[in-house]
Amino acid sequence: MTTVLALETSDIRFPTSTSLDGSDAMNLDPDYSTAYVRIVTDAADGHEGHGFVFTIGRGNDVQVAAIQALSAHLVGRNVEDLLDNMGATWREFVWDSQLRWLGPEKGVMHMAIGAVVNALWDLKAKRAGLPLWQLLGRMTPEQIVELIDFRYLTDALTPDEALAILRAAVPGRAEREAQLLSDGYPAYTTTPGWLGYSDEKLVRLAKEAVADGFSMIKLKVGADLHDDIRRMRLARETVGPDIRIGTDANQRWGVDEAIEWMSHLAEFDVAWIEEPTSPDDILAHAAIARGVAPIPVATGEHMANRIMFKQFLQADALQIVQIDATRVGGVNENIAILLLAAKFGVPVCPHAGGVGLCEAVQHLSMFDFVAVSATSEGRVIEFVDHLHEHFVTPVVMRGGAYQAPTAPGAGTEMHAASRAQYAFGSADSAASMLASHV
Amino acid sequence: MTTVLALETSDIRFPTSTSLDGSDAMNLDPDYSTAYVRIVTDAADGHEGHGFVFTIGRGNDVQVAAIQALSAHLVGRNVEDLLDNMGATWREFVWDSQLRWLGPEKGVMHMAIGAVVNALWDLKAKRAGLPLWQLLGRMTPEQIVELIDFRYLTDALTPDEALAILRAAVPGRAEREAQLLSDGYPAYTTTPGWLGYSDEKLVRLAKEAVADGFSMIKLKVGADLHDDIRRMRLARETVGPDIRIGTDANQRWGVDEAIEWMSHLAEFDVAWIEEPTSPDDILAHAAIARGVAPIPVATGEHMANRIMFKQFLQADALQIVQIDATRVGGVNENIAILLLAAKFGVPVCPHAGGVGLCEAVQHLSMFDFVAVSATSEGRVIEFVDHLHEHFVTPVVMRGGAYQAPTAPGAGTEMHAASRAQYAFGSADSAASMLASHV
């Protein structure tokens, strides 16, 4: 029997606001941060479970406190019980009625649960000696369905329907695994498109993206219409007609504004408009989707839980599902969302970037390819070339594609040296120094 | 000039789980708690601003950490600047882009903002020498509209429409103030209806409720259908045909289950079914509302923000709006919700109970009566006779009605002795002792 010895948390912040990497119409000066969790057991194998919530600076300490509040659920517990029954483990966290009051199933407390759940999956995958995408992709349909809490889902997706989707994808699993291992999974890049970048930098980075093999780039929009038109024209002239260009408004608009604004950008052949308005606003997204068609609406990185994704799909309020590895309740809930997307026939193009989001979310898209949707048609994972060096198993890009990870685990482990160097409040943390100047 | 000297927080928990007060189908063992905030200034008048978030136990420390994270926005600030521009103050908190990432506008961080905003309103009302409902009810329509952030609202309510609603209610303000001061505002009581109570206690408390003048009671349902049928029959036999009986499922069901379950309770003349399913599920509530009609659907106490209320109203997914004083971003956001409800002609029947929720929310209903909807027709404030003794200005009930508060402030100040006695972690805190036995 293995026992959980400790749930260790840390507040890690990178001073990204100094370079305006990550700047958009709503987030002007992010300091990319993680509320980090490390699960330590008494097993002789030395395996640890690592996970985190991505935040953009202030409040990362609150997120850490929320993760710490879950230690009573973990410390002293039997590791095999937890890991062998990940569906029950998830429900135990999410249905703690006192903690649930703080959401329910949204915001700081729900993201904390997601971080711990993801750390447990990391531990489970390391113990199995498999990368997470392969561990998940080799589970039986019945085992996968057992991971999911169908409460509030059955009006759109029943356990039987989920089973049918998963069973239909069993044939060809091995071939698709092999295909991932040889070709990887397609990506697009947001690196050229931050609002804080000059036109020259936009053009240079867009050229580099094409040279690196990406078939799609994305530009932040929504701060100033004339700037957006100029930048979109520049980008389109730079990449030519065959590279797709997505746009991302980061929740800046209301319904009428979104439709009006996009009418001025449509001529540049827009791949999608992302987060046109509040991530809570299903009905507004549905109205915007009708108003900007045929430009598809993409959203999800700030969507709180599977219940919101369900409704967006039911209402035809999005045409592209953007899951995020650390916003919802971890791997289990993201699998529910992948199944919902498959049920509705909508492609999943994950949000990534930040700190470690690329490392984490690639496993979910690859699992989806192997065992759920069984296709990568119309699907790309976001890529931002940023902060990967801090991870023990950083993403590997080749020809504009994520190369399938082969190291055991969920990709979520950060180097101990990075965790120490960027620990908020430590003497040499640059983010701490920045904060002291506010 | 007055300056904010300190934002003091405390973790206050009452060991209510020992008596099963507050038990329902989802919340079996709540320890009613507040994450408390006290704003201290250097003014000679000695006025302080008090506010809180209500929680049910575990995680109250996380909520306290979130309130503490807002101190950088307050300490050292000019009090007059903050209080004279409460719309701008609200936006400063909610649109802090780094903190917003933790929601956005939902969960722990948003509730923390609500507590601080409410504490500022408490301070503003004390400085004005008025109870909050009168302070708000005497502002001009233009001043009230200025409090509201219309981002994400204008597809349902524009500033001009809000102004028109408020201007239409200006005539008669003084008469309605006088009416409140003489008659109070109608209430209903949930005291008889907790799931953990025996049939005998249910009958006794239901009789007492009628004797006390309440015209409506509410029963928790959703754990066991046969129990619910028996308890509803008992309650109806006890109170007779003229007292309304509401039901509350506390998010227990999916769509089909809600419709099926309520078909068995309809014969007892149900005033409303409250929280039949997830508070995030607009489309499910709309389907349930169609399926259980003519029983109205009531919800809102767990709804994260004005954007969710807007959609529930747009989709006819509720027939009764239940605001909560500490779930959304405080007084400002609740005023937005009152205006949305008025626009759609839907009655507001606030959620209360817990710790201090009655004390706080009565001000909003009374303001609504004076200056927004201008009616109390079909409207009742929830009442639970519980923990009022800990407040400096506890609610006063007479004839089943909340008597209009006359003391300056927002009603949110707890006695210093209570705060000390129930401080979580202190030697003599009963909730601390309970927690140590888990």
CSV table of N, CA, C and O in Angstrom, one decimal, chain B residues 359-431:
chain,number,residue,atom,x,y,z
B,359,GLU,N,-30.0,40.1,7.1
B,359,GLU,CA,-29.7,41.5,7.5
B,359,GLU,C,-29.2,42.3,6.2
B,359,GLU,O,-29.5,43.5,6.1
B,360,ALA,N,-28.5,41.6,5.4
B,360,ALA,CA,-28.0,42.3,4.2
B,360,ALA,C,-29.0,42.5,3.1
B,360,ALA,O,-29.2,43.6,2.5
B,361,VAL,N,-29.7,41.4,2.7
B,361,VAL,CA,-30.5,41.5,1.5
B,361,VAL,C,-31.8,42.3,1.6
B,361,VAL,O,-32.3,42.7,0.6
B,362,GLN,N,-32.3,42.4,2.9
B,362,GLN,CA,-33.5,43.2,3.0
B,362,GLN,C,-33.4,44.6,2.4
B,362,GLN,O,-34.3,45.2,1.9
B,363,HIS,N,-32.2,45.2,2.5
B,363,HIS,CA,-31.9,46.5,2.0
B,363,HIS,C,-32.2,46.6,0.5
B,363,HIS,O,-32.6,47.6,0.0
B,364,LEU,N,-31.8,45.5,-0.2
B,364,LEU,CA,-31.9,45.5,-1.6
B,364,LEU,C,-33.4,45.4,-2.1
B,364,LEU,O,-33.8,46.1,-3.0
B,365,SER,N,-34.2,44.5,-1.4
B,365,SER,CA,-35.6,44.4,-1.7
B,365,SER,C,-36.3,45.7,-1.4
B,365,SER,O,-37.2,46.2,-2.1
B,366,MET,N,-36.0,46.4,-0.3
B,366,MET,CA,-36.6,47.6,0.1
B,366,MET,C,-36.2,48.7,-0.9
B,366,MET,O,-37.1,49.5,-1.3
B,367,PHE,N,-35.0,48.8,-1.3
B,367,PHE,CA,-34.6,49.7,-2.4
B,367,PHE,C,-35.4,49.4,-3.7
B,367,PHE,O,-35.9,50.4,-4.3
B,368,ASP,N,-35.5,48.1,-4.0
B,368,ASP,CA,-36.3,47.8,-5.2
B,368,ASP,C,-37.7,48.3,-5.1
B,368,ASP,O,-38.2,48.9,-6.1
B,369,PHE,N,-38.3,48.2,-4.0
B,369,PHE,CA,-39.7,48.6,-3.8
B,369,PHE,C,-39.8,50.2,-3.9
B,369,PHE,O,-40.7,50.7,-4.6
B,370,VAL,N,-38.8,50.9,-3.3
B,370,VAL,CA,-38.8,52.3,-3.3
B,370,VAL,C,-38.5,52.9,-4.7
B,370,VAL,O,-39.3,53.7,-5.2
B,371,ALA,N,-37.5,52.3,-5.4
B,371,ALA,CA,-36.9,53.0,-6.5
B,371,ALA,C,-36.9,52.2,-7.9
B,371,ALA,O,-36.5,52.8,-8.9
B,372,VAL,N,-37.1,51.0,-7.8
B,372,VAL,CA,-37.0,50.2,-9.1
B,372,VAL,C,-38.3,49.6,-9.5
B,372,VAL,O,-39.0,50.2,-10.4
B,373,SER,N,-38.7,48.5,-9.0
B,373,SER,CA,-40.0,47.9,-9.4
B,373,SER,C,-41.2,48.6,-8.9
B,373,SER,O,-42.3,48.6,-9.5
B,374,ALA,N,-41.0,49.3,-7.7
B,374,ALA,CA,-42.1,50.1,-7.1
B,374,ALA,C,-43.3,49.2,-6.7
B,374,ALA,O,-44.4,49.7,-6.5
B,375,THR,N,-43.0,47.9,-6.5
B,375,THR,CA,-44.1,47.1,-6.0
B,375,THR,C,-43.5,46.0,-5.2
B,375,THR,O,-42.4,45.6,-5.3
B,376,SER,N,-44.4,45.4,-4.3
B,376,SER,CA,-44.0,44.2,-3.6
B,376,SER,C,-44.9,43.1,-4.0
B,376,SER,O,-44.9,42.0,-3.3
B,377,GLU,N,-45.7,43.3,-5.0
B,377,GLU,CA,-46.7,42.3,-5.5
B,377,GLU,C,-45.9,41.0,-5.8
B,377,GLU,O,-45.0,41.0,-6.7
B,378,GLY,N,-46.3,39.9,-5.2
B,378,GLY,CA,-45.7,38.6,-5.6
B,378,GLY,C,-44.3,38.4,-5.1
B,378,GLY,O,-43.6,37.5,-5.5
B,379,ARG,N,-43.9,39.3,-4.2
B,379,ARG,CA,-42.5,39.3,-3.7
B,379,ARG,C,-42.4,39.0,-2.2
B,379,ARG,O,-43.1,39.6,-1.4
B,380,VAL,N,-41.5,38.2,-1.8
B,380,VAL,CA,-41.2,37.9,-0.4
B,380,VAL,C,-39.7,37.7,-0.3
B,380,VAL,O,-39.1,37.1,-1.2
B,381,ILE,N,-39.2,38.1,0.9
B,381,ILE,CA,-37.8,37.8,1.2
B,381,ILE,C,-37.8,36.6,2.1
B,381,ILE,O,-38.6,36.4,3.0
B,382,GLU,N,-36.8,35.7,1.8
B,382,GLU,CA,-36.7,34.5,2.7
B,382,GLU,C,-36.3,34.9,4.1
B,382,GLU,O,-35.5,35.9,4.3
B,383,PHE,N,-36.8,34.1,5.0
B,383,PHE,CA,-36.3,34.4,6.4
B,383,PHE,C,-36.0,33.1,7.1
B,383,PHE,O,-36.8,32.1,7.0
B,384,VAL,N,-34.9,33.0,7.8
B,384,VAL,CA,-34.6,31.9,8.6
B,384,VAL,C,-34.2,32.5,10.0
B,384,VAL,O,-33.4,33.4,10.0
B,385,ASP,N,-34.8,31.9,11.1
B,385,ASP,CA,-34.6,32.5,12.4
B,385,ASP,C,-33.3,31.9,13.0
B,385,ASP,O,-33.3,31.0,13.8
B,386,HIS,N,-32.2,32.5,12.7
B,386,HIS,CA,-30.9,31.8,12.9
B,386,HIS,C,-29.8,32.8,12.9
B,386,HIS,O,-29.5,33.5,12.0
B,387,LEU,N,-29.0,32.9,14.0
B,387,LEU,CA,-27.8,33.6,14.1
B,387,LEU,C,-27.9,35.1,14.0
B,387,LEU,O,-26.9,35.8,13.9
B,388,HIS,N,-29.1,35.6,14.1
B,388,HIS,CA,-29.3,37.1,14.1
B,388,HIS,C,-28.7,37.8,15.2
B,388,HIS,O,-28.3,39.0,15.1
B,389,GLU,N,-28.6,37.1,16.4
B,389,GLU,CA,-28.1,37.7,17.6
B,389,GLU,C,-26.7,38.2,17.5
B,389,GLU,O,-26.2,38.9,18.3
B,390,HIS,N,-26.0,37.7,16.5
B,390,HIS,CA,-24.6,38.1,16.3
B,390,HIS,C,-24.4,39.4,15.6
B,390,HIS,O,-23.2,39.9,15.5
B,391,PHE,N,-25.5,40.0,15.1
B,391,PHE,CA,-25.4,41.2,14.4
B,391,PHE,C,-25.7,42.5,15.2
B,391,PHE,O,-26.6,42.4,16.1
B,392,VAL,N,-25.0,43.5,14.9
B,392,VAL,CA,-25.2,44.8,15.6
B,392,VAL,C,-26.6,45.3,15.4
B,392,VAL,O,-27.3,45.9,16.3
B,393,THR,N,-27.1,45.2,14.2
B,393,THR,CA,-28.5,45.6,13.9
B,393,THR,C,-29.2,44.4,13.3
B,393,THR,O,-29.5,44.4,12.0
B,394,PRO,N,-29.7,43.5,14.1
B,394,PRO,CA,-30.4,42.3,13.6
B,394,PRO,C,-31.7,42.7,13.0
B,394,PRO,O,-32.3,43.7,13.3
B,395,VAL,N,-32.1,41.8,12.1
B,395,VAL,CA,-33.4,42.0,11.5
B,395,VAL,C,-34.5,42.0,12.5
B,395,VAL,O,-34.4,41.4,13.6
B,396,VAL,N,-35.6,42.8,12.3
B,396,VAL,CA,-36.7,42.8,13.1
B,396,VAL,C,-37.9,42.3,12.3
B,396,VAL,O,-38.3,42.9,11.3
B,397,MET,N,-38.5,41.2,12.8
B,397,MET,CA,-39.7,40.6,12.1
B,397,MET,C,-41.0,40.9,12.9
B,397,MET,O,-41.0,40.9,14.1
B,398,ARG,N,-42.0,41.3,12.2
B,398,ARG,CA,-43.3,41.5,12.8
B,398,ARG,C,-44.4,41.1,11.8
B,398,ARG,O,-44.4,41.6,10.7
B,399,GLY,N,-45.3,40.2,12.3
B,399,GLY,CA,-46.4,39.8,11.4
B,399,GLY,C,-45.9,39.2,10.1
B,399,GLY,O,-46.5,39.4,9.0
B,400,GLY,N,-44.8,38.4,10.1
B,400,GLY,CA,-44.3,37.8,8.9
B,400,GLY,C,-43.7,38.8,7.9
B,400,GLY,O,-43.7,38.5,6.7
B,401,ALA,N,-43.3,39.9,8.4
B,401,ALA,CA,-42.7,40.9,7.6
B,401,ALA,C,-41.4,41.5,8.2
B,401,ALA,O,-41.2,41.6,9.4
B,402,TYR,N,-40.4,41.7,7.3
B,402,TYR,CA,-39.2,42.4,7.7
B,402,TYR,C,-39.5,43.9,8.0
B,402,TYR,O,-40.0,44.6,7.1
B,403,GLN,N,-39.2,44.3,9.2
B,403,GLN,CA,-39.4,45.8,9.5
B,403,GLN,C,-38.3,46.6,9.0
B,403,GLN,O,-37.1,46.1,9.1
B,404,ALA,N,-38.6,47.7,8.4
B,404,ALA,CA,-37.6,48.5,7.7
B,404,ALA,C,-36.5,48.9,8.7
B,404,ALA,O,-36.8,49.6,9.7
B,405,PRO,N,-35.2,48.6,8.4
B,405,PRO,CA,-34.2,49.1,9.3
B,405,PRO,C,-34.1,50.6,9.3
B,405,PRO,O,-34.3,51.2,8.2
B,406,THR,N,-33.8,51.2,10.4
B,406,THR,CA,-33.6,52.6,10.5
B,406,THR,C,-32.1,53.0,10.9
B,406,THR,O,-31.8,54.1,10.8
B,407,ALA,N,-31.4,52.0,11.4
B,407,ALA,CA,-30.0,52.3,11.7
B,407,ALA,C,-29.1,52.5,10.5
B,407,ALA,O,-29.3,51.9,9.5
B,408,PRO,N,-28.2,53.5,10.6
B,408,PRO,CA,-27.3,53.7,9.4
B,408,PRO,C,-26.5,52.5,9.1
B,408,PRO,O,-26.1,51.7,10.0
B,409,GLY,N,-26.2,52.3,7.8
B,409,GLY,CA,-25.4,51.2,7.4
B,409,GLY,C,-26.1,50.1,6.6
B,409,GLY,O,-27.3,50.3,6.3
B,410,ALA,N,-25.4,49.1,6.3
B,410,ALA,CA,-25.9,48.0,5.4
B,410,ALA,C,-26.4,46.8,6.1
B,410,ALA,O,-26.7,45.8,5.5
B,411,GLY,N,-26.3,46.8,7.5
B,411,GLY,CA,-26.8,45.7,8.3
B,411,GLY,C,-25.8,44.6,8.4
B,411,GLY,O,-26.1,43.6,9.0
B,412,THR,N,-24.6,44.8,7.9
B,412,THR,CA,-23.6,43.7,7.8
B,412,THR,C,-22.6,43.6,8.9
B,412,THR,O,-21.7,42.9,8.8
B,413,GLU,N,-22.8,44.5,9.9
B,413,GLU,CA,-21.7,44.5,11.0
B,413,GLU,C,-22.1,43.4,12.1
B,413,GLU,O,-23.1,43.4,12.7
B,414,MET,N,-21.1,42.5,12.3
B,414,MET,CA,-21.3,41.5,13.4
B,414,MET,C,-20.6,42.0,14.6
B,414,MET,O,-19.6,42.8,14.6
B,415,HIS,N,-21.2,41.7,15.8
B,415,HIS,CA,-20.6,42.1,17.1
B,415,HIS,C,-19.2,41.6,17.2
B,415,HIS,O,-18.8,40.5,16.8
B,416,ALA,N,-18.3,42.5,17.7
B,416,ALA,CA,-16.9,42.1,17.9
B,416,ALA,C,-16.8,40.9,18.8
B,416,ALA,O,-15.9,40.0,18.5
B,417,ALA,N,-17.7,40.8,19.8
B,417,ALA,CA,-17.6,39.6,20.7
B,417,ALA,C,-17.9,38.3,19.9
B,417,ALA,O,-17.2,37.3,20.1
B,418,SER,N,-18.9,38.3,19.0
B,418,SER,CA,-19.2,37.2,18.2
B,418,SER,C,-18.0,36.8,17.3
B,418,SER,O,-17.7,35.6,17.1
B,419,ARG,N,-17.5,37.9,16.7
B,419,ARG,CA,-16.4,37.6,15.7
B,419,ARG,C,-15.2,37.0,16.5
B,419,ARG,O,-14.5,36.1,16.0
B,420,ALA,N,-15.0,37.4,17.7
B,420,ALA,CA,-13.9,36.8,18.5
B,420,ALA,C,-14.2,35.4,18.9
B,420,ALA,O,-13.4,34.5,18.8
B,421,GLN,N,-15.4,35.2,19.4
B,421,GLN,CA,-15.8,33.9,19.9
B,421,GLN,C,-15.8,32.8,18.9
B,421,GLN,O,-15.4,31.6,19.1
B,422,TYR,N,-16.3,33.1,17.7
B,422,TYR,CA,-16.4,32.1,16.6
B,422,TYR,C,-15.2,32.2,15.6
B,422,TYR,O,-15.3,31.6,14.5
B,423,ALA,N,-14.2,32.9,15.9
B,423,ALA,CA,-13.0,33.0,15.0
B,423,ALA,C,-12.5,31.5,14.9
B,423,ALA,O,-12.1,30.9,15.9
B,424,PHE,N,-12.4,31.1,13.7
B,424,PHE,CA,-11.9,29.7,13.4
B,424,PHE,C,-10.5,29.6,13.8
B,424,PHE,O,-9.6,30.4,13.4
B,425,GLY,N,-10.2,28.5,14.6
B,425,GLY,CA,-8.8,28.3,15.0
B,425,GLY,C,-8.6,28.9,16.4
B,425,GLY,O,-7.6,28.5,17.1
B,426,SER,N,-9.5,29.7,16.9
B,426,SER,CA,-9.3,30.2,18.3
B,426,SER,C,-9.6,29.1,19.3
B,426,SER,O,-10.4,28.1,18.9
B,427,ALA,N,-9.1,29.2,20.5
B,427,ALA,CA,-9.2,28.0,21.4
B,427,ALA,C,-10.6,27.6,21.7
B,427,ALA,O,-10.9,26.4,21.8
B,428,ASP,N,-11.5,28.6,21.8
B,428,ASP,CA,-12.9,28.2,22.3
B,428,ASP,C,-13.9,28.2,21.1
B,428,ASP,O,-15.1,28.2,21.4
B,429,SER,N,-13.4,28.2,19.9
B,429,SER,CA,-14.3,28.1,18.8
B,429,SER,C,-14.9,26.7,18.6
B,429,SER,O,-14.1,25.7,18.4
B,430,ALA,N,-16.2,26.5,18.7
B,430,ALA,CA,-16.8,25.2,18.6
B,430,ALA,C,-16.5,24.6,17.2
B,430,ALA,O,-16.3,23.4,17.1
B,431,ALA,N,-16.6,25.4,16.1
B,431,ALA,CA,-16.4,24.9,14.8
B,431,ALA,C,-14.9,24.4,14.7
B,431,ALA,O,-14.7,23.4,14.0
